[in-house]
mmCIF file of C-alpha atoms in Angstrom:
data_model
loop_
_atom_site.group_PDB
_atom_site.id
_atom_site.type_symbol
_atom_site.label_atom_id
_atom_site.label_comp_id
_atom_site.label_asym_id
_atom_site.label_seq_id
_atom_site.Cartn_x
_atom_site.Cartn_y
_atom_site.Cartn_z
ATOM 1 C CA UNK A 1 0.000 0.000 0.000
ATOM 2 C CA UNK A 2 2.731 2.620 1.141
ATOM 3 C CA UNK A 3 4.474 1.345 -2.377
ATOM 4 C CA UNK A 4 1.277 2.514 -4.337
ATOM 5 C CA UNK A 5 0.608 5.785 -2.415
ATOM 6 C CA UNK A 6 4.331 6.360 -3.478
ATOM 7 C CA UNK A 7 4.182 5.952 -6.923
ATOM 8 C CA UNK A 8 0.915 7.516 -7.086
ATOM 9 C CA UNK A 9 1.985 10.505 -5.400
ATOM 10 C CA UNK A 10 4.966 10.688 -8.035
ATOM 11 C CA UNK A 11 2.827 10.385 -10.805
ATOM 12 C CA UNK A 12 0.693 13.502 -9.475
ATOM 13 C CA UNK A 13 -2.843 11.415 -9.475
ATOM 14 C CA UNK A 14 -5.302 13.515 -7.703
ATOM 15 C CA UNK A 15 -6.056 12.412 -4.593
ATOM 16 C CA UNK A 16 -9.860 10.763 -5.344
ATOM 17 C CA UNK A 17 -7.958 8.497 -7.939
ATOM 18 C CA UNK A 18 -5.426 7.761 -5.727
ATOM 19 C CA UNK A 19 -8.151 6.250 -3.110
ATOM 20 C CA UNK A 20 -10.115 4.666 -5.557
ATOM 21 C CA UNK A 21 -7.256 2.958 -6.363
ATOM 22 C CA UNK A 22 -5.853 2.084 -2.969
ATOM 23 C CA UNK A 23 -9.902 1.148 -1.932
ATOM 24 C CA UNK A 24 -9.042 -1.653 -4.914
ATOM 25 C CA UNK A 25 -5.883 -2.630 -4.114
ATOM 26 C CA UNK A 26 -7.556 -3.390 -0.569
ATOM 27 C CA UNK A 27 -10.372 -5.232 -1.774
ATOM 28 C CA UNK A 28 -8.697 -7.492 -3.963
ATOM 29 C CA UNK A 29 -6.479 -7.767 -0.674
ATOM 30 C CA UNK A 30 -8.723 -8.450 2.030
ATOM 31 C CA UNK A 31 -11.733 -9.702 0.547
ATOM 32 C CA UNK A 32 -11.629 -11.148 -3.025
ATOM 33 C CA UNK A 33 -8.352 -13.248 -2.524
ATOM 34 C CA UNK A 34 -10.123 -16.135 -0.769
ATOM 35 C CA UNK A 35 -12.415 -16.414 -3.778
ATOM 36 C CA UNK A 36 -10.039 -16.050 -6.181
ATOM 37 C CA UNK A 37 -9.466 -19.100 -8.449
ATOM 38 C CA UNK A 38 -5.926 -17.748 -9.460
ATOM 39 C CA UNK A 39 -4.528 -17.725 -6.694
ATOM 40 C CA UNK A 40 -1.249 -19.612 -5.661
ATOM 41 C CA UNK A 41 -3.400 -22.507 -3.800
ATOM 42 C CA UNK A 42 -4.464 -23.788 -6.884
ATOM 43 C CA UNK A 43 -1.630 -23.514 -9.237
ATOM 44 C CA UNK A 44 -0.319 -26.681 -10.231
ATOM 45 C CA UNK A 45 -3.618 -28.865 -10.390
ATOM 46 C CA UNK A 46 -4.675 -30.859 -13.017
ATOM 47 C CA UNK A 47 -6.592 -29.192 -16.208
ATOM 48 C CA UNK A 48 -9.620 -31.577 -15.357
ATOM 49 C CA UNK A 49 -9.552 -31.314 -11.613
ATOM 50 C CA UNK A 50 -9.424 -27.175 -12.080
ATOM 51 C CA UNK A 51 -12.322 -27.438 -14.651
ATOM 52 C CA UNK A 52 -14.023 -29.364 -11.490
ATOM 53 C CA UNK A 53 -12.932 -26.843 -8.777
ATOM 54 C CA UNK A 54 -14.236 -24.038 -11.388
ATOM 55 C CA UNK A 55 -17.749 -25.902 -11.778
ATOM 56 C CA UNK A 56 -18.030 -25.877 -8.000
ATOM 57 C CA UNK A 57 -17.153 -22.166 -7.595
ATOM 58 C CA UNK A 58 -19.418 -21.162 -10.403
ATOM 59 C CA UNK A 59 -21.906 -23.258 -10.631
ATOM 60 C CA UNK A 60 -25.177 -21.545 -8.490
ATOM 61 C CA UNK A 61 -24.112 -18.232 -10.177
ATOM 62 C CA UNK A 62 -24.624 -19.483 -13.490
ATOM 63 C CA UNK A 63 -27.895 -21.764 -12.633
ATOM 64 C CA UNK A 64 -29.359 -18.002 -11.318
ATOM 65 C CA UNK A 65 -29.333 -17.132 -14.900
ATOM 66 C CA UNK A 66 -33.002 -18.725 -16.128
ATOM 67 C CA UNK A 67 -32.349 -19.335 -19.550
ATOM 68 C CA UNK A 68 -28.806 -20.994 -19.008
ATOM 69 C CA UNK A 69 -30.731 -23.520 -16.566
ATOM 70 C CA UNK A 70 -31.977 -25.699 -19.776
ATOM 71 C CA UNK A 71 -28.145 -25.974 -21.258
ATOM 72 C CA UNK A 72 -26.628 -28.964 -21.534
ATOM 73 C CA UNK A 73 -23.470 -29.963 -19.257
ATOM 74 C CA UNK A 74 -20.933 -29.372 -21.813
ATOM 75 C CA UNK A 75 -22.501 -26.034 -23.058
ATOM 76 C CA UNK A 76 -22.457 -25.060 -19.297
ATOM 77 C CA UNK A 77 -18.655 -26.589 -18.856
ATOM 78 C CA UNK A 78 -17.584 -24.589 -21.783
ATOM 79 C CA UNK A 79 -18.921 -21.199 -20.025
ATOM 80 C CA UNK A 80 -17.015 -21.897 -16.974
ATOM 81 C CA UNK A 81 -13.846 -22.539 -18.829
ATOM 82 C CA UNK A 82 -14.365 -18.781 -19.944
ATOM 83 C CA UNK A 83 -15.250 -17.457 -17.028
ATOM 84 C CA UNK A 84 -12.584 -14.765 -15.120
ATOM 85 C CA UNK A 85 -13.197 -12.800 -12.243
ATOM 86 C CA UNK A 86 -13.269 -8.919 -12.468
ATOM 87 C CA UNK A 87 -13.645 -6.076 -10.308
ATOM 88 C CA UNK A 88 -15.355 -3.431 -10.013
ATOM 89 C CA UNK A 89 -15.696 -0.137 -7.727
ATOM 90 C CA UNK A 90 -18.264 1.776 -6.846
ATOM 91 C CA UNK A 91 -18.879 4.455 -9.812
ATOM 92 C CA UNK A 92 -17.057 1.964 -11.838
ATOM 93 C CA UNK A 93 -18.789 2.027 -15.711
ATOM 94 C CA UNK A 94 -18.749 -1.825 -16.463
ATOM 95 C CA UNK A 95 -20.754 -1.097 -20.103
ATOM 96 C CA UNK A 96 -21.262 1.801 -21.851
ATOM 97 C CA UNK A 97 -23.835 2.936 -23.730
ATOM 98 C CA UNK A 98 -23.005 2.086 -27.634
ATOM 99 C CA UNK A 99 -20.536 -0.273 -26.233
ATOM 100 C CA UNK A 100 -19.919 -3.501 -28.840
ATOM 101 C CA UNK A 101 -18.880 -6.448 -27.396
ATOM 102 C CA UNK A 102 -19.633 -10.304 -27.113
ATOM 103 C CA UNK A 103 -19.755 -10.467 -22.965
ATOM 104 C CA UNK A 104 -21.545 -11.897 -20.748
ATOM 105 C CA UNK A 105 -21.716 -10.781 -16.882
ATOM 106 C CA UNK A 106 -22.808 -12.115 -13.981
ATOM 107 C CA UNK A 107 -22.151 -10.840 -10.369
ATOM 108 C CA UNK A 108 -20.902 -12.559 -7.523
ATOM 109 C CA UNK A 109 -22.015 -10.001 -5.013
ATOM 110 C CA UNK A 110 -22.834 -6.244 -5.194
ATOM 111 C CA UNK A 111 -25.207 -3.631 -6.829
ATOM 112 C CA UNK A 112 -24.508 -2.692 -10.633
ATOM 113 C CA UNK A 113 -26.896 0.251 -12.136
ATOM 114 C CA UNK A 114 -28.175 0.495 -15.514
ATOM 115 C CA UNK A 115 -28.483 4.241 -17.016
ATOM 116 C CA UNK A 116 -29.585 4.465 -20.471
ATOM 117 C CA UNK A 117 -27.957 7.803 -21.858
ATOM 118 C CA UNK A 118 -30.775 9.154 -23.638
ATOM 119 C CA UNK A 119 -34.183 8.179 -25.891
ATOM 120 C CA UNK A 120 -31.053 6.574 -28.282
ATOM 121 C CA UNK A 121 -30.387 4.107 -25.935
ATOM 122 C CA UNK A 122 -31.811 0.635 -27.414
ATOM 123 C CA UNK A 123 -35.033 -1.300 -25.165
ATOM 124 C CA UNK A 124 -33.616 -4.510 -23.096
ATOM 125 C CA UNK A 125 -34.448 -7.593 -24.827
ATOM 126 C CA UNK A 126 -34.285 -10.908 -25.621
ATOM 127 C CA UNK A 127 -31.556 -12.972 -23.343
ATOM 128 C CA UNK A 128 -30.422 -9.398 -21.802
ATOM 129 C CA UNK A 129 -33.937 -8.777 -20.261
ATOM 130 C CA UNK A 130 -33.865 -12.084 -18.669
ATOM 131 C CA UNK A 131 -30.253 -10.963 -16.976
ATOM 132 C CA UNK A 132 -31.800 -7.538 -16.120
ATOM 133 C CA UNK A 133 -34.870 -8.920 -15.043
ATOM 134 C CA UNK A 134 -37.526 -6.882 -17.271
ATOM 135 C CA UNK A 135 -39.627 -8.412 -19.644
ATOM 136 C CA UNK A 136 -41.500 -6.958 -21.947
#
């Protein structure tokens, strides 16, 4: 921490930057390390006994997601193959508005916000409004 605060004071980052990124560093520290799939515990295991270890960890988060309840074991082993843990802060933008991209999120804990920009902003559908919860 007093490393960070160093080089962050030497690169002249404002001060709300600075604890935003320190507030992180601690997180990751303190809380998300014991969840944390990557971490030194588990290097070294097997390919299929880390694909099992991964289907334990992820496996309620995904069945919360109705329409990925019907999928078939491999489609469902596949996804949790992909899957890599992320972080996010408060005031954090995790999509933007216009944003392309092929992801797929789901949240292990926490409150995420959704704040269309404007009238442009395309109507939740499909797949997405089950995630969101609205349906039209």
């Amino acid at each position: 921490k007093a490393q960070t605060s160093v080089a962050l004071k030497h690169l002249q980052v404002p001060i709300e930057l600075t604890e935003r990124v320190l507030a992180y560093q601690s997180f990751v520290q303190h809380v998300h390390r014991e969840e944390d799939l990557d971490q030194p515990a588990f290097h070294g295991l097997s390919t299929p006994l880390m694909q099992e270890l991964r289907l334990a960890a992820y496996r309620k988060l995904i069945l919360k997601a109705p329409f990925l309840r019907e999928q078939k074991k491999h489609v469902i082993s596949m996804m949790v193959s992909s899957l890599s843990d992320l972080i996010y802060l408060p005031a954090d933008f995790i999509v933007c508005s216009g944003d392309t991209g092929r992801e797929l999120f789901f949240m292990r804990r926490g409150v995420a916000g959704v704040y269309p920009s404007g009238p442009e902003c395309p109507p939740v559908w499909g797949e997405s409004s089950e995630v969101a919860g609205v349906y039209p």
